[in-house]
Coordinates of C-alpha atoms and ligand atoms in Angstrom, one line a residue:
M298 CA 112.3 271.0 -89.6
K299 CA 113.9 274.5 -89.6
N300 CA 114.0 274.7 -85.7
I301 CA 115.5 271.2 -85.2
K302 CA 119.1 271.4 -84.0
L303 CA 121.5 269.5 -86.1
P304 CA 122.4 266.7 -83.4
A305 CA 118.6 266.0 -83.2
L306 CA 118.4 265.7 -87.0
F307 CA 121.2 263.1 -86.9
F308 CA 119.5 261.4 -84.0
A309 CA 116.3 261.2 -86.0
V310 CA 118.2 259.7 -88.9
A311 CA 119.9 257.3 -86.6
M312 CA 116.5 256.4 -85.2
C313 CA 115.2 255.6 -88.6
A314 CA 118.3 253.5 -89.4
S315 CA 118.0 251.6 -86.2
A316 CA 114.2 251.2 -86.9
L317 CA 115.5 249.3 -89.9
A318 CA 117.3 247.0 -87.5
Q319 CA 116.2 243.4 -87.3
T320 CA 113.3 242.5 -85.1
P321 CA 113.5 240.4 -82.0
L322 CA 114.9 236.8 -82.7
I323 CA 112.0 234.1 -82.8
T324 CA 113.5 230.9 -81.6
N325 CA 112.8 227.3 -82.3
I326 CA 112.1 227.8 -86.0
P327 CA 111.7 224.2 -86.7
A328 CA 108.6 224.1 -84.5
R329 CA 107.0 227.0 -86.3
K330 CA 104.7 227.4 -89.4
T331 CA 107.4 228.2 -92.1
I332 CA 107.7 228.4 -95.9
S333 CA 111.2 227.6 -97.0
L334 CA 112.8 230.1 -99.4
N335 CA 115.8 227.6 -99.8
G336 CA 116.7 226.7 -103.5
K337 CA 118.1 228.6 -106.4
W338 CA 118.3 232.4 -106.1
Q339 CA 119.4 234.5 -109.0
Y340 CA 122.3 236.7 -108.3
I341 CA 124.6 239.6 -109.6
V342 CA 128.2 239.8 -108.6
D343 CA 128.8 243.6 -107.8
P344 CA 132.5 244.2 -106.6
Y345 CA 132.0 248.0 -107.1
E346 CA 128.5 248.1 -105.4
T347 CA 127.2 249.8 -108.4
G348 CA 123.7 248.6 -107.3
F349 CA 124.1 250.3 -103.9
Y350 CA 125.8 253.6 -104.4
D351 CA 125.4 256.3 -107.2
Y352 CA 128.2 257.7 -109.1
R353 CA 128.9 260.1 -106.3
Y354 CA 129.2 257.2 -104.0
K355 CA 125.9 258.0 -102.1
E356 CA 123.5 255.2 -101.1
M357 CA 120.8 255.1 -103.7
K358 CA 117.2 256.0 -102.9
P359 CA 114.1 254.1 -104.3
S360 CA 113.7 256.8 -106.9
D361 CA 117.2 255.9 -108.3
G362 CA 116.3 253.5 -111.0
G363 CA 119.6 251.8 -110.9
A364 CA 119.5 250.2 -107.4
Y365 CA 119.8 246.5 -107.6
W366 CA 117.1 246.1 -105.0
T367 CA 114.5 247.8 -107.2
T368 CA 112.8 246.0 -110.1
D369 CA 114.9 245.1 -113.1
V370 CA 111.9 245.2 -115.4
P371 CA 112.2 248.3 -117.8
K372 CA 109.2 250.7 -117.4
D373 CA 108.8 250.7 -121.2
K374 CA 110.9 250.1 -124.3
S375 CA 113.0 253.2 -123.9
D376 CA 113.7 252.7 -120.1
R377 CA 117.5 252.1 -119.5
K378 CA 118.2 249.1 -117.1
E379 CA 121.9 248.4 -116.6
F380 CA 121.3 245.5 -114.4
G381 CA 119.0 242.5 -114.2
Y382 CA 118.5 239.1 -112.6
S383 CA 118.3 236.0 -114.8
D384 CA 118.3 232.2 -114.5
K385 CA 121.5 232.3 -116.3
Q386 CA 123.2 233.2 -113.0
T387 CA 121.8 231.3 -110.0
L388 CA 123.2 230.3 -106.5
N389 CA 122.0 227.5 -104.3
V390 CA 120.6 228.9 -100.8
P391 CA 121.8 227.7 -98.4
G392 CA 125.3 227.6 -99.3
D393 CA 128.5 229.7 -99.5
W394 CA 129.3 231.1 -103.0
N395 CA 133.0 230.1 -102.8
S396 CA 132.3 226.4 -103.4
Q397 CA 129.6 226.9 -106.0
A398 CA 131.7 228.2 -108.9
E399 CA 135.4 228.8 -109.6
K400 CA 134.9 232.6 -110.1
F401 CA 133.7 232.8 -106.4
F402 CA 136.6 230.8 -104.8
Y403 CA 138.5 233.7 -103.4
Y404 CA 135.8 236.3 -103.9
E405 CA 135.4 238.9 -101.2
G406 CA 132.8 241.5 -102.0
T407 CA 129.2 242.0 -102.7
V408 CA 126.8 239.5 -104.3
W409 CA 123.1 240.5 -104.8
Y410 CA 120.7 237.5 -104.3
K411 CA 117.1 237.7 -105.7
K412 CA 114.1 235.4 -105.0
S413 CA 110.6 235.8 -106.2
F414 CA 107.8 234.2 -104.2
D415 CA 104.0 234.2 -103.9
F416 CA 102.5 234.3 -100.4
T417 CA 99.1 234.3 -98.6
K418 CA 98.8 234.1 -94.9
A419 CA 97.2 231.1 -93.6
K420 CA 95.2 233.3 -91.0
P421 CA 94.6 237.0 -91.5
G422 CA 95.5 238.0 -88.0
N423 CA 98.9 236.2 -88.1
R424 CA 102.3 238.0 -88.4
V425 CA 105.0 237.2 -90.9
F426 CA 108.7 237.2 -90.3
L427 CA 111.6 236.6 -92.8
H428 CA 114.2 234.5 -90.9
F429 CA 117.9 233.8 -91.8
G430 CA 119.9 231.1 -90.2
A431 CA 123.0 233.1 -91.1
V432 CA 124.5 235.3 -93.8
N433 CA 128.3 236.1 -93.9
Y434 CA 129.0 238.7 -93.3
K435 CA 126.6 241.8 -93.9
A436 CA 123.1 241.5 -95.1
D437 CA 121.0 244.3 -96.5
V438 CA 117.5 242.9 -97.0
Y439 CA 114.8 244.4 -99.4
L440 CA 111.3 243.3 -100.1
N441 CA 109.5 244.8 -103.1
G442 CA 111.8 247.7 -103.3
H443 CA 111.6 248.5 -99.4
K444 CA 114.5 248.1 -97.1
L445 CA 113.6 245.8 -94.2
G446 CA 117.0 246.2 -92.5
Q447 CA 120.6 245.2 -92.2
H448 CA 122.3 242.5 -90.2
K449 CA 126.1 242.1 -89.5
G450 CA 127.6 238.9 -88.2
G451 CA 128.4 235.8 -90.3
F452 CA 127.2 232.9 -88.0
T453 CA 124.1 233.9 -86.1
A454 CA 120.4 234.0 -87.0
F455 CA 118.2 237.2 -87.5
D456 CA 114.8 238.1 -88.7
F457 CA 112.6 240.9 -89.9
E458 CA 108.9 241.4 -89.5
I459 CA 107.0 242.0 -92.8
A460 CA 104.1 244.4 -92.4
D461 CA 100.9 243.3 -94.2
S462 CA 101.2 246.5 -96.6
L463 CA 104.6 245.2 -97.8
I464 CA 103.8 241.6 -98.9
K465 CA 101.7 240.6 -102.0
A466 CA 99.8 237.5 -103.0
K467 CA 101.8 237.2 -106.1
G468 CA 105.4 238.0 -107.3
N469 CA 107.1 239.2 -104.2
Y470 CA 110.5 240.5 -104.9
L471 CA 113.1 239.6 -102.2
V472 CA 116.7 240.9 -102.6
V473 CA 119.6 240.5 -100.3
K474 CA 122.8 242.4 -100.7
V475 CA 125.5 240.1 -99.2
D476 CA 129.0 241.6 -98.5
N477 CA 131.7 239.3 -97.0
K478 CA 134.5 241.9 -97.1
R479 CA 136.7 241.9 -93.9
F480 CA 137.2 245.0 -91.9
K481 CA 139.5 245.6 -88.7
D482 CA 136.6 246.8 -86.8
E483 CA 134.3 243.8 -87.3
V484 CA 133.9 240.5 -85.5
P485 CA 135.9 238.7 -86.6
T486 CA 138.6 241.0 -87.7
L487 CA 140.7 241.1 -90.7
N488 CA 143.0 238.2 -89.9
T489 CA 141.6 234.6 -89.3
D490 CA 142.7 231.1 -90.0
W491 CA 139.8 230.0 -91.8
W492 CA 138.1 230.4 -95.2
N493 CA 136.0 233.6 -95.5
Y494 CA 133.0 231.8 -97.0
G495 CA 130.5 234.4 -98.2
G496 CA 126.9 234.1 -98.9
I497 CA 123.6 233.2 -97.5
T498 CA 125.1 230.1 -95.8
R499 CA 122.1 228.9 -93.8
E500 CA 118.4 228.4 -94.4
V501 CA 115.8 231.1 -95.2
N502 CA 112.2 230.8 -94.1
L503 CA 109.0 232.9 -94.0
V504 CA 107.7 232.2 -90.5
E505 CA 104.1 232.7 -89.8
V506 CA 103.1 233.2 -86.3
P507 CA 99.9 234.3 -84.3
G508 CA 99.3 238.0 -83.6
S509 CA 100.2 237.3 -80.0
M510 CA 103.2 235.0 -80.2
I511 CA 105.6 233.0 -78.0
Q512 CA 108.8 234.6 -79.2
D513 CA 111.4 232.9 -76.9
Y514 CA 111.8 230.9 -73.7
V515 CA 114.3 229.2 -71.5
I516 CA 113.3 225.9 -70.0
Q517 CA 116.5 224.7 -68.1
L518 CA 117.5 223.3 -64.8
K519 CA 118.9 226.0 -62.5
K520 CA 122.4 225.4 -61.1
P521 CA 122.0 223.5 -57.8
E522 CA 122.3 225.5 -54.7
T523 CA 123.3 222.7 -52.5
T524 CA 124.7 219.2 -53.3
N525 CA 121.9 216.8 -54.2
A526 CA 119.4 219.6 -54.5
A527 CA 116.2 218.4 -56.2
P528 CA 116.2 219.1 -60.0
E529 CA 114.3 222.5 -60.5
V530 CA 113.5 224.5 -63.6
E531 CA 114.0 228.2 -63.2
G532 CA 113.2 229.9 -66.6
W533 CA 111.1 232.4 -68.4
I534 CA 108.8 232.7 -71.5
K535 CA 109.0 235.9 -73.7
L536 CA 105.8 236.7 -75.5
N537 CA 105.4 239.3 -78.2
H538 CA 102.1 241.3 -78.2
A539 CA 100.7 239.3 -75.2
A540 CA 97.0 239.4 -74.6
A541 CA 95.6 241.0 -71.6
N542 CA 95.2 238.7 -68.6
E543 CA 97.4 236.2 -70.4
T544 CA 98.8 233.0 -69.0
A545 CA 101.4 230.5 -70.2
T546 CA 101.3 226.7 -69.6
V547 CA 104.3 224.6 -69.5
E548 CA 103.8 220.7 -70.1
I549 CA 106.2 217.8 -70.1
P550 CA 103.9 214.9 -70.7
E551 CA 106.3 212.1 -69.9
L552 CA 106.8 213.5 -66.5
K553 CA 103.2 214.3 -65.9
M554 CA 104.1 217.8 -65.4
K555 CA 101.7 220.7 -66.4
K556 CA 101.8 224.2 -64.8
T557 CA 100.3 227.5 -65.7
F558 CA 102.0 230.8 -65.0
P559 CA 100.8 234.4 -65.0
V560 CA 102.1 236.7 -67.8
N561 CA 103.2 240.2 -66.8
G562 CA 103.3 242.4 -70.0
D563 CA 105.1 240.2 -72.3
N564 CA 107.1 238.4 -69.6
C565 CA 106.4 235.2 -67.7
A566 CA 108.7 233.7 -65.0
V567 CA 108.7 230.0 -64.9
N568 CA 109.6 227.8 -62.0
F569 CA 108.8 224.1 -61.1
K570 CA 110.5 221.1 -59.7
L571 CA 111.1 218.1 -61.8
P572 CA 111.0 215.0 -59.5
G573 CA 111.7 211.8 -61.4
V574 CA 113.4 213.5 -64.5
Q575 CA 116.2 211.5 -66.2
L576 CA 119.1 213.9 -66.3
W577 CA 120.7 214.3 -69.7
S578 CA 124.3 213.2 -70.2
P579 CA 126.5 211.8 -72.8
E580 CA 125.9 208.3 -71.5
N581 CA 121.9 209.0 -71.4
P582 CA 121.0 211.9 -73.7
K583 CA 117.5 211.9 -72.6
L584 CA 115.3 214.5 -74.2
Y585 CA 111.7 215.3 -73.1
K586 CA 109.0 216.8 -75.2
V587 CA 108.1 220.2 -73.8
V588 CA 104.8 221.9 -74.8
I589 CA 104.4 225.7 -74.1
T590 CA 100.8 227.1 -74.7
T591 CA 99.3 230.6 -74.5
S592 CA 95.8 231.8 -75.5
A593 CA 97.0 232.2 -79.0
D594 CA 100.3 230.2 -79.6
K595 CA 101.7 226.8 -78.9
V596 CA 105.3 225.6 -79.5
T597 CA 106.8 222.2 -78.7
E598 CA 110.5 221.3 -78.3
K599 CA 112.7 218.3 -77.3
I600 CA 114.7 219.6 -74.2
G601 CA 117.3 217.8 -72.0
F602 CA 117.7 218.6 -68.4
R603 CA 121.1 218.6 -66.7
T604 CA 123.2 220.7 -64.5
I605 CA 126.8 221.9 -65.2
E606 CA 129.0 223.6 -62.6
T607 CA 132.5 224.0 -61.1
K608 CA 133.2 223.4 -57.5
G609 CA 136.8 224.5 -56.6
K610 CA 139.0 222.5 -59.0
Q611 CA 136.3 220.1 -60.2
L612 CA 134.0 220.3 -63.2
L613 CA 130.6 218.6 -62.4
L614 CA 127.9 217.4 -64.7
N615 CA 124.9 216.5 -62.7
G616 CA 126.9 216.7 -59.7
K617 CA 129.5 214.1 -60.8
P618 CA 133.2 214.8 -61.9
L619 CA 133.4 215.3 -65.6
F620 CA 136.4 214.8 -68.0
M621 CA 135.9 216.3 -71.4
R622 CA 137.2 213.9 -74.1
G623 CA 136.9 216.7 -76.8
I624 CA 137.8 217.5 -80.3
C625 CA 137.7 220.9 -82.1
I626 CA 135.5 221.2 -85.2
H627 CA 135.1 223.9 -88.0
G628 CA 131.7 224.5 -89.5
E629 CA 132.9 223.0 -92.8
N630 CA 132.4 219.8 -94.9
P631 CA 136.0 218.9 -95.5
V632 CA 135.2 216.4 -98.2
E633 CA 133.3 219.0 -100.3
G634 CA 135.4 222.0 -99.2
R635 CA 132.4 224.2 -98.2
R636 CA 130.5 225.5 -95.3
A637 CA 128.6 223.0 -93.4
Y638 CA 124.8 223.5 -93.1
T639 CA 123.0 220.2 -93.8
S640 CA 121.9 217.5 -91.4
K641 CA 124.1 215.2 -93.5
D642 CA 127.2 217.5 -92.7
A643 CA 126.3 217.5 -89.0
A644 CA 125.9 213.7 -88.8
M645 CA 129.3 213.2 -90.7
L646 CA 131.2 215.5 -88.3
L647 CA 129.6 214.4 -85.2
S648 CA 129.8 210.7 -86.0
W649 CA 133.5 211.1 -86.6
A650 CA 133.8 212.7 -83.2
K651 CA 131.8 209.7 -81.7
E652 CA 134.0 207.2 -83.4
L653 CA 137.0 209.0 -81.8
H654 CA 135.2 208.3 -78.5
C655 CA 134.7 211.8 -77.7
N656 CA 132.0 213.1 -75.3
M657 CA 132.6 216.8 -76.2
V658 CA 133.2 219.0 -79.3
R659 CA 134.5 222.6 -79.3
L660 CA 132.6 224.2 -82.2
A661 CA 135.3 226.7 -83.4
H662 CA 135.4 229.7 -83.8
Y663 CA 131.9 230.8 -84.3
P664 CA 128.3 229.5 -83.7
H665 CA 127.7 226.6 -85.9
D666 CA 124.5 225.6 -87.8
E667 CA 121.6 224.9 -85.5
K668 CA 121.4 221.4 -86.8
M669 CA 124.9 220.8 -85.1
T670 CA 123.7 221.7 -81.6
R671 CA 120.3 219.8 -82.0
M672 CA 122.1 216.8 -83.1
A673 CA 124.6 217.0 -80.3
D674 CA 121.6 217.0 -78.0
S675 CA 120.3 213.8 -79.5
L676 CA 123.7 212.1 -79.7
G677 CA 124.8 213.1 -76.2
I678 CA 127.8 215.1 -77.2
L679 CA 128.7 218.1 -74.9
V680 CA 129.4 221.4 -76.7
W681 CA 131.5 224.3 -76.3
S682 CA 130.1 227.3 -78.5
E683 CA 132.0 230.4 -79.2
I684 CA 131.6 233.8 -80.9
P685 CA 134.5 234.8 -83.3
V686 CA 136.3 237.3 -81.0
Y687 CA 139.4 236.0 -82.5
W688 CA 143.0 237.2 -82.2
T689 CA 143.5 241.0 -82.9
I690 CA 140.0 242.3 -82.5
E691 CA 139.7 246.2 -81.9
F692 CA 139.5 246.0 -78.2
T693 CA 139.6 249.8 -77.7
N694 CA 136.6 250.3 -80.1
P695 CA 133.2 250.4 -78.3
D696 CA 131.3 249.8 -81.4
V697 CA 133.3 246.5 -81.8
L698 CA 132.3 245.5 -78.1
E699 CA 128.7 246.2 -79.0
K700 CA 129.0 243.9 -82.2
A701 CA 130.5 241.2 -80.1
K702 CA 127.8 241.6 -77.5
G703 CA 125.2 241.4 -80.2
Q704 CA 126.7 238.1 -81.7
L705 CA 127.0 236.6 -78.1
N706 CA 123.3 237.6 -77.5
E707 CA 122.1 236.0 -80.9
M708 CA 124.3 232.9 -80.2
I709 CA 122.9 232.4 -76.6
T710 CA 119.2 233.2 -77.6
R711 CA 119.3 230.7 -80.4
D712 CA 120.6 227.8 -78.2
H713 CA 119.9 228.5 -74.6
N714 CA 117.6 225.4 -74.5
R715 CA 120.4 223.0 -75.8
A716 CA 121.3 220.5 -73.1
S717 CA 124.5 219.7 -75.1
I718 CA 125.9 223.2 -74.7
I719 CA 127.7 223.5 -71.3
I720 CA 130.3 226.3 -72.2
W721 CA 129.9 229.6 -73.9
S722 CA 133.2 231.0 -75.1
V723 CA 133.8 234.7 -75.5
G724 CA 136.9 234.4 -77.7
N725 CA 140.0 232.7 -78.7
E726 CA 143.8 233.7 -78.3
T727 CA 143.2 237.3 -77.8
P728 CA 146.5 239.1 -77.1
V729 CA 146.8 240.2 -73.3
S730 CA 146.4 244.1 -72.7
P731 CA 144.3 246.0 -70.2
A732 CA 141.8 247.0 -72.9
R733 CA 141.5 243.4 -74.1
T734 CA 140.9 242.0 -70.6
D735 CA 138.2 244.8 -69.9
F736 CA 136.6 243.9 -73.3
M737 CA 136.6 240.2 -72.7
H738 CA 135.5 240.6 -69.1
S739 CA 132.4 242.6 -70.1
L740 CA 131.7 239.8 -72.6
I741 CA 131.8 237.3 -69.7
T742 CA 129.5 239.5 -67.6
K743 CA 127.1 239.8 -70.5
A744 CA 127.1 235.9 -71.1
K745 CA 126.3 235.4 -67.4
E746 CA 123.5 238.0 -67.5
L747 CA 122.0 236.2 -70.6
D748 CA 122.4 232.7 -69.2
N749 CA 123.3 231.9 -65.5
T750 CA 123.0 228.0 -66.1
R751 CA 126.1 227.5 -68.1
L752 CA 129.9 228.0 -67.7
V753 CA 131.9 230.7 -69.5
S754 CA 135.3 230.4 -70.9
A755 CA 137.8 231.5 -73.6
A756 CA 141.0 230.3 -75.1
L757 CA 143.6 232.3 -72.9
E758 CA 147.2 233.0 -73.4
V759 CA 150.1 231.0 -72.0
N760 CA 153.4 232.3 -70.8
G761 CA 156.0 229.7 -71.8
A762 CA 159.7 229.6 -71.6
G763 CA 162.3 227.0 -71.2
G764 CA 160.1 224.1 -70.3
K765 CA 158.1 226.1 -67.8
H766 CA 154.5 227.0 -69.0
V767 CA 152.5 229.4 -66.8
V768 CA 148.8 230.2 -67.3
D769 CA 148.5 233.6 -65.5
D770 CA 146.3 235.3 -68.2
P771 CA 144.4 238.0 -66.1
L772 CA 141.3 236.9 -67.9
G773 CA 141.6 233.7 -65.9
E774 CA 140.1 235.6 -62.9
F775 CA 136.8 235.8 -64.7
V776 CA 136.2 232.6 -66.6
D777 CA 134.7 229.5 -64.9
I778 CA 137.2 227.2 -66.7
V779 CA 140.7 228.3 -67.4
S780 CA 141.3 227.1 -71.0
F781 CA 144.3 227.6 -73.3
N782 CA 145.8 226.4 -76.5
E783 CA 149.3 224.8 -76.7
Y784 CA 151.2 223.6 -79.6
L785 CA 154.3 222.2 -77.8
G786 CA 156.2 220.2 -80.5
W787 CA 154.7 221.9 -83.5
Y788 CA 154.9 225.8 -83.1
G789 CA 157.8 225.3 -80.7
G790 CA 160.5 222.6 -80.6
T791 CA 159.8 219.0 -81.5
P792 CA 157.2 216.6 -79.8
N793 CA 159.9 215.4 -77.2
S794 CA 159.8 218.9 -75.7
C795 CA 156.7 217.7 -74.0
R796 CA 158.8 215.4 -71.8
T797 CA 160.4 218.3 -69.8
A798 CA 157.4 220.7 -69.9
N799 CA 156.0 221.7 -66.6
W800 CA 152.5 223.4 -66.4
E801 CA 151.6 226.0 -63.8
I802 CA 147.9 227.2 -63.7
K803 CA 147.7 230.2 -61.5
Y804 CA 144.0 229.7 -60.8
D805 CA 142.3 227.3 -58.3
K806 CA 139.8 226.4 -61.0
P807 CA 139.3 223.5 -63.5
F808 CA 141.6 224.0 -66.6
F809 CA 141.0 222.7 -70.1
I810 CA 143.5 222.3 -73.1
S811 CA 141.2 224.0 -75.8
E812 CA 143.7 223.3 -78.6
T813 CA 146.8 221.2 -79.4
G814 CA 147.8 219.8 -82.7
A815 CA 150.3 219.2 -85.4
E816 CA 149.9 219.3 -89.1
T817 CA 150.2 216.4 -91.7
L818 CA 149.2 215.8 -95.3
G819 CA 147.1 212.8 -95.0
G820 CA 148.7 209.8 -96.7
F821 CA 152.3 211.2 -96.6
H822 CA 154.5 208.8 -94.7
A823 CA 158.0 209.0 -93.5
D824 CA 160.0 208.7 -90.3
S825 CA 158.6 210.5 -87.2
L826 CA 161.2 213.4 -87.4
T827 CA 160.0 214.3 -90.9
R828 CA 157.5 217.2 -90.5
W829 CA 154.2 216.9 -92.4
S830 CA 154.3 213.2 -92.2
E831 CA 151.6 211.3 -90.5
E832 CA 154.3 209.7 -88.4
Y833 CA 155.4 213.1 -87.1
Q834 CA 151.7 213.9 -86.1
E835 CA 151.5 210.4 -84.5
W836 CA 154.7 211.1 -82.4
Y837 CA 153.3 214.5 -81.5
Y838 CA 150.1 213.0 -80.1
K839 CA 152.1 210.3 -78.3
E840 CA 154.2 212.8 -76.6
Q841 CA 151.3 215.1 -75.7
V842 CA 149.2 212.1 -74.3
A843 CA 152.2 211.3 -72.1
M844 CA 152.2 215.0 -71.0
F845 CA 148.4 215.0 -70.3
K846 CA 149.1 212.0 -67.9
R847 CA 151.3 214.3 -65.9
M848 CA 149.1 217.3 -65.7
P849 CA 147.9 218.9 -62.4
D850 CA 144.8 217.5 -60.8
N851 CA 142.5 220.3 -62.0
F852 CA 143.0 219.1 -65.6
V853 CA 139.3 218.4 -66.8
G854 CA 139.9 217.8 -70.4
L855 CA 140.9 218.7 -73.9
S856 CA 139.7 219.4 -77.4
P857 CA 142.7 218.8 -79.8
W858 CA 143.0 220.9 -83.0
I859 CA 141.2 219.6 -85.0
L860 CA 138.9 216.8 -86.1
A861 CA 139.2 217.5 -89.9
D862 CA 141.5 219.3 -92.2
F863 CA 140.0 222.7 -93.2
R864 CA 140.5 225.4 -95.8
S865 CA 142.6 228.4 -94.8
P866 CA 144.1 231.2 -97.1
K867 CA 147.0 231.4 -94.7
R868 CA 148.3 227.8 -95.4
N869 CA 150.4 228.0 -98.5
N870 CA 153.0 225.2 -98.5
P871 CA 152.9 224.1 -102.1
V872 CA 153.2 220.4 -101.2
Y873 CA 151.8 219.9 -97.8
Q874 CA 149.0 222.5 -97.5
E875 CA 147.9 224.2 -100.8
G876 CA 145.4 226.3 -98.9
W877 CA 144.4 223.8 -96.3
N878 CA 145.2 223.7 -92.7
N879 CA 145.9 219.9 -92.5
K880 CA 145.9 219.6 -88.5
G881 CA 142.9 217.3 -88.9
L882 CA 142.9 213.9 -87.5
V883 CA 140.8 213.2 -90.6
D884 CA 142.1 214.3 -93.9
H885 CA 139.9 216.0 -96.5
K886 CA 139.2 212.9 -98.2
G887 CA 137.5 211.5 -94.9
N888 CA 140.5 209.2 -94.1
K889 CA 141.7 208.8 -90.5
K890 CA 145.4 209.6 -89.9
K891 CA 147.6 207.5 -87.6
A892 CA 147.2 210.2 -84.9
Y893 CA 143.5 209.5 -84.7
Y894 CA 144.1 206.2 -83.1
I895 CA 146.6 207.6 -80.6
L896 CA 144.0 210.0 -79.2
R897 CA 141.3 207.4 -79.3
K898 CA 143.4 205.1 -77.2
Y899 CA 144.0 207.8 -74.6
Y900 CA 140.2 208.6 -74.6
D901 CA 139.5 204.9 -74.0
E902 CA 141.9 204.9 -71.1
K903 CA 140.1 207.9 -69.6
T904 CA 136.7 206.2 -70.1
A905 CA 138.0 202.9 -68.5
K906 CA 139.0 204.8 -65.3
Ligands
LIG1202 C1 145.3 228.7 -83.2 C2 143.9 229.1 -83.6 C3 143.4 228.2 -84.7 C4 144.3 227.9 -85.8 C5 145.4 227.0 -85.1 C6 146.6 226.6 -86.0 O1 145.4 228.2 -82.0 O2 143.1 229.1 -82.4 O3 142.2 228.8 -85.3 O4 143.8 227.2 -86.8 O5 146.0 227.7 -84.0 O6 147.6 227.3 -86.0 O7 146.4 225.8 -86.8

């Protein structure tokens, strides 16, 4: 050690730390052999992080008996333990902590979760991974007193491989330190218009896979090179610890398609035509059983096949012009006031969108639970999926860019076989500056590297003054669809200002209104000039619809803000908000407001055309 130069020492430490980073993401968890760790977990609230730092504020080591990730069982009767897990304090997993007990409602800080479990592998040669659907925001994960690793990012999945030496047949001690404090150099940053729900907010599973496993794959149609090009799959299969001379077989029984491909290292390129395939669309959300087999592993998934592209000012789904009748949705069950994570939550939100006669949803402002995107596949609802690069992110900080790229990669990796997803969004309403445009442009480049079959967009900025509204955001040069949010008649003027509004889109591309909306307390009625009344919101939508009808011809759709009221700490009008942003077309009792029917009427007219 004496002749190692200091930087090398730091590098060595960094390498150890990064070795703790999570392992490559296994996808299609529902198809794997899993043991659920959902249910009641014991917890300790730790606002001072007493269980993590010693009294000199140094991260504690295994030998420090007070760390909350070590055993809470005293060695003997004289041993001093000033912490412990008990059934007196349990939280449901999955689920945010804010909605589970009054004391957690506004809590931002650390909560330690603990779960004990027994485990024996089904087959000795198998490998075991611990998989989290999402934890908001930072998770430090320990098993039997050993740190598996850390993950940051509140809305994307991650996993850690568990070495055989670490897991016991009886009494495994899994501890997760969850910290949802906000920081300016995180993604999202300090300021958001949504509730900072903390906790293990999505499912936790032990996943058992063969020693040589199918880790991930893309089986999607490539963008057509010519009009009416025959449907062709161009994808790949990623193995992990592939056997020598391995091959991978892709089978789609209903199409009588079965083809075997050579594996090179852990990689396998996949390419085949799909004559006779029924293309997935909102009108016909056809999904096919796809079976991928190698010498040691086999996974099955329902996949839809469609193409999405832009051509000049047009947006084309399966080669035909598409108008997106959308609505924005937060990942929240508004009736129960909590993070959405169940199939019932997904069914409620997506059925409200279907009842609104939508063919598209913008899942704001972060990747939603996987049940939402899988259900959108089945219901035939197009999806815009977004990472929370929201408002005033630290655009000059390279670490923040890496964090954003990491979340982009995790979002796309989990969902790149979802036919419903047609747009990856790299952010929302980010203030224009050279650093911001460079930051967002590199995210767009990264998204296209990760997935060249879908479109990339973001909610851009609008220059509006005196009735003239110009969309010339420099980021418009790099997105496939020019999208922007406008609140004409809510954040500026009254709804009649829509009548004289002129829109100029500085790009010869399709454009999309990614947000528009007005706030009303469901059930409050007055004349249309009375702000916060349902009549004001109804008037707003009437004027907006009249304006949509005058939009330039490259207008390809909208996703008004928002399907349902949602919690926000920024909304504190004591009569009309009380900690809720009430721009929903459905209120937080599940009642439809008058404006709901104005938008649905417009969507019916668009469908009739
Ligand atoms: C913004 C933002 C939303 C926010 C909305 C509002 O456009 O994108 O996240 O909730 O406006 O002000 O209600």
